[in-house]
CSV table of C-alpha atoms in Angstrom, one decimal:
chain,number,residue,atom,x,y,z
A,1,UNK,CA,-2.3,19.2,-42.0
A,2,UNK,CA,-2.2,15.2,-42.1
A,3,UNK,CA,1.2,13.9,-43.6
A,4,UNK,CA,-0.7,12.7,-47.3
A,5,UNK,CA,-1.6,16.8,-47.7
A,6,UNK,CA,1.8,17.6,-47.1
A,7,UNK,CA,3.1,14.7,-49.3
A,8,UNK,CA,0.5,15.6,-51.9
A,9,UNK,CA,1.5,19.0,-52.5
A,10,UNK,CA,5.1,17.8,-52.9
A,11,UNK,CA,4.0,15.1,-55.3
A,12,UNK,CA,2.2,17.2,-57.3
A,13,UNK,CA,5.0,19.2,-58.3
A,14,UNK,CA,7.0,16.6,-59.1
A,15,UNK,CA,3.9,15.7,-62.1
A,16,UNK,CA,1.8,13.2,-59.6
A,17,UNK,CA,-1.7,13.1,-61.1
A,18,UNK,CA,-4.0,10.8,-58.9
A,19,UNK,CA,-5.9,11.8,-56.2
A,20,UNK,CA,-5.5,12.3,-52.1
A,21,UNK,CA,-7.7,9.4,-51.3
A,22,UNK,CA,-5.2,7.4,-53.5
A,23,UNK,CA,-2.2,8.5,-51.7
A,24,UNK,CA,-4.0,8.8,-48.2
A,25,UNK,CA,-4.4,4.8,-49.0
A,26,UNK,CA,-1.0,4.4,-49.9
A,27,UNK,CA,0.5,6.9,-47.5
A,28,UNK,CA,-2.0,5.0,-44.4
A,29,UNK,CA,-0.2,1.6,-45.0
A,30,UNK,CA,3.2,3.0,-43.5
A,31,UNK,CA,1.5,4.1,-40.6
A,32,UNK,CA,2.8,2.8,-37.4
A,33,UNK,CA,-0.2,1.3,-35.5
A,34,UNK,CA,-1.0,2.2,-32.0
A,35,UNK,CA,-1.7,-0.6,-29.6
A,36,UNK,CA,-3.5,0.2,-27.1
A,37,UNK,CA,-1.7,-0.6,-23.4
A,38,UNK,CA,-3.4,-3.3,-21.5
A,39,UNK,CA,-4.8,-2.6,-18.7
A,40,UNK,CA,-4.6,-5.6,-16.1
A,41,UNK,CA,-6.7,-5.7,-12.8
A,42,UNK,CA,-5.4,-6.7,-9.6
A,43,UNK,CA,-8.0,-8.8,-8.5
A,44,UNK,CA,-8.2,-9.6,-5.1
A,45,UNK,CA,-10.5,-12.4,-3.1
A,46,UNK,CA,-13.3,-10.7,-0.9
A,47,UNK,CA,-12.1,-9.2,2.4
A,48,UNK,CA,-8.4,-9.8,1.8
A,49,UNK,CA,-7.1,-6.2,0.8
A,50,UNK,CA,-8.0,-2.3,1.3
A,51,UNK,CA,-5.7,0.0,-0.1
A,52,UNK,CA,-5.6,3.4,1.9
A,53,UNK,CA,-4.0,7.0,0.0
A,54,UNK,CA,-4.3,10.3,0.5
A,55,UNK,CA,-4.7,12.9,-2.3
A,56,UNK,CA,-4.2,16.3,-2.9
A,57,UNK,CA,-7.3,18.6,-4.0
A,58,UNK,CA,-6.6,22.2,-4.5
A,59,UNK,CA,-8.6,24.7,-3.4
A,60,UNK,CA,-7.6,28.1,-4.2
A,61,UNK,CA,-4.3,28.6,-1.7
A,62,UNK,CA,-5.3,25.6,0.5
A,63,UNK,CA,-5.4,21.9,-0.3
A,64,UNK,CA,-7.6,20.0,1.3
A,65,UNK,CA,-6.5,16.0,1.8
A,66,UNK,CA,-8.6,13.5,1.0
A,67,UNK,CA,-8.4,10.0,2.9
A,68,UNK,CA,-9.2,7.2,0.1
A,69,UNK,CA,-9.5,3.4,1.5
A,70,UNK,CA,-10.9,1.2,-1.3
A,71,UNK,CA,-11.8,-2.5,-1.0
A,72,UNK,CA,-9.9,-5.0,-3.5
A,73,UNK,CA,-12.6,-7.1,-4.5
A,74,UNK,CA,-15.8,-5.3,-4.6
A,75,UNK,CA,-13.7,-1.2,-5.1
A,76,UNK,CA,-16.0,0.1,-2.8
A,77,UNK,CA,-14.0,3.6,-1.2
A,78,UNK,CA,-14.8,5.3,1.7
A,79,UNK,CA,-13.3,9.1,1.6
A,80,UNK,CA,-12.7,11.4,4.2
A,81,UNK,CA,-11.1,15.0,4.1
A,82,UNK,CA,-8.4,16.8,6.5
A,83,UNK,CA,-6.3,19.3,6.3
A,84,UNK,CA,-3.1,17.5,6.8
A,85,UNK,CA,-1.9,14.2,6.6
A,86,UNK,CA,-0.4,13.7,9.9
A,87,UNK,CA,-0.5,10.2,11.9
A,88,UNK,CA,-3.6,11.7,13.9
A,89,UNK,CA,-5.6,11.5,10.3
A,90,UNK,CA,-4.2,8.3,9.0
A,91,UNK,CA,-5.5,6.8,12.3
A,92,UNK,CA,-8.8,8.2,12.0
A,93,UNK,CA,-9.3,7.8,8.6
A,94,UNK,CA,-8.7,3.9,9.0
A,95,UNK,CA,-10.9,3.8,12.2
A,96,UNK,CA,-13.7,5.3,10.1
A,97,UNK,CA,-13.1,2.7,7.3
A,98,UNK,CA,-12.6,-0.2,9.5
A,99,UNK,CA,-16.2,1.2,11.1
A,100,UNK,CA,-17.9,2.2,7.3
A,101,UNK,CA,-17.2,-1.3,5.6
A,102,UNK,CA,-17.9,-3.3,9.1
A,103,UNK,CA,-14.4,-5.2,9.4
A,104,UNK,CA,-10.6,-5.1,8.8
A,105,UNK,CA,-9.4,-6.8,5.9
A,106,UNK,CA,-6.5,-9.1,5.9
A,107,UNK,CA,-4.5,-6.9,4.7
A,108,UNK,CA,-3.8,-3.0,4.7
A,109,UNK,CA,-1.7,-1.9,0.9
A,110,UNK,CA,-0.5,1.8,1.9
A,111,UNK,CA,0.8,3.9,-1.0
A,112,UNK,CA,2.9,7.1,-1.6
A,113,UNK,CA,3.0,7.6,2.2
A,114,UNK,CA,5.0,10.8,3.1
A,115,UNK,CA,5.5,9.4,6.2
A,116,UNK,CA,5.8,5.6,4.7
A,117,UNK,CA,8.3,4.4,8.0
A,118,UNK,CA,6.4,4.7,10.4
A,119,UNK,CA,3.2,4.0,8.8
A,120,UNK,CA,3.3,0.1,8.7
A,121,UNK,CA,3.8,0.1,13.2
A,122,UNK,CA,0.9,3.0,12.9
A,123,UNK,CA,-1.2,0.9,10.9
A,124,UNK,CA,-0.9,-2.0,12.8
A,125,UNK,CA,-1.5,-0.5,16.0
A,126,UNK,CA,-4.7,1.2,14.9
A,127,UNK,CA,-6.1,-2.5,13.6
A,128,UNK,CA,-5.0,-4.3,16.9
A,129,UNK,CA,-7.0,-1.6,18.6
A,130,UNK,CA,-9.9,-1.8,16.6
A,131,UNK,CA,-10.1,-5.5,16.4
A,132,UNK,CA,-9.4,-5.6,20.7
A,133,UNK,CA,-12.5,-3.3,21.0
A,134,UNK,CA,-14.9,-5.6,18.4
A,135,UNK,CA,-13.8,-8.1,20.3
A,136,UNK,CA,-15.1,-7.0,23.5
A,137,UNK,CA,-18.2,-5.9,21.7
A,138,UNK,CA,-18.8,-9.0,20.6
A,139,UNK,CA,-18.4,-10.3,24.5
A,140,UNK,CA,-20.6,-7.9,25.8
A,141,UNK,CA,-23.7,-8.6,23.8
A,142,UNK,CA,-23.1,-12.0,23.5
A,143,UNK,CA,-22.4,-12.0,19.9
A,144,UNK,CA,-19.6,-14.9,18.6
């Protein structure tokens, strides 16, 4: 039952003799309004920021991990499962990014990281080592 129901029974008793849609009115005015929670984008320029996650979904007794890397600007993701998230998968899953969206972004936002220490040198490694290997593809087929 809404509060004016409640209320109207009481009031009735106590010789009230309008109607609910007259006290739902009255009733309505003391009503705390909600305000809604803005919501404010991060916006980022174009090819300055992926943000790499992994997330838990279940699947009966096993959960399977699923690699998310999304680009700031345009929030295109790339997702790829495991079944763990150990360095081995962090590495791969930003390889395969790096490879899917055709570049490495300026900068790498990691969050919730179990293994957050160790995955800033792990990170950079694996974009020094992809960026050292475009770079020699790009010397190979003479592309600047």
């Amino acid at each position: 039952m809404d509060p004016a129901t409640v209320l109207f029974d009481e009031v009735v008793e106590n010789g009230y003799q309008g109607g609910i849609a007259q006290l739902r009115r009255f009733v309505c005015q003391f009503k705390p309004s909600i305000v809604p929670e803005v919501v404010v984008r991060f916006e980022t320029q174009p090819g300055q920021q992926m943000q790499i996650d992994f997330t838990s979904i279940r699947r009966g007794k096993k959960s399977l991990k699923a690699f998310v890397a999304t680009l700031g600007y345009s929030r295109a993701s790339y997702v790829k499962f495991f079944d763990n998230e150990r360095a081995e998968s962090w590495q791969q899953g930003l390889r395969e990014a790096f490879d899917y969206f055709g570049g490495v972004p300026q900068e790498v936002l990691c969050d919730n990281a179990k293994s957050s220490s160790s995955n800033g040198m792990l990170m950079q490694k694996v974009i020094i080592n992809y960026m050292s290997k475009c770079f020699k593809c790009r010397k190979i087929t003479g592309l600047n």
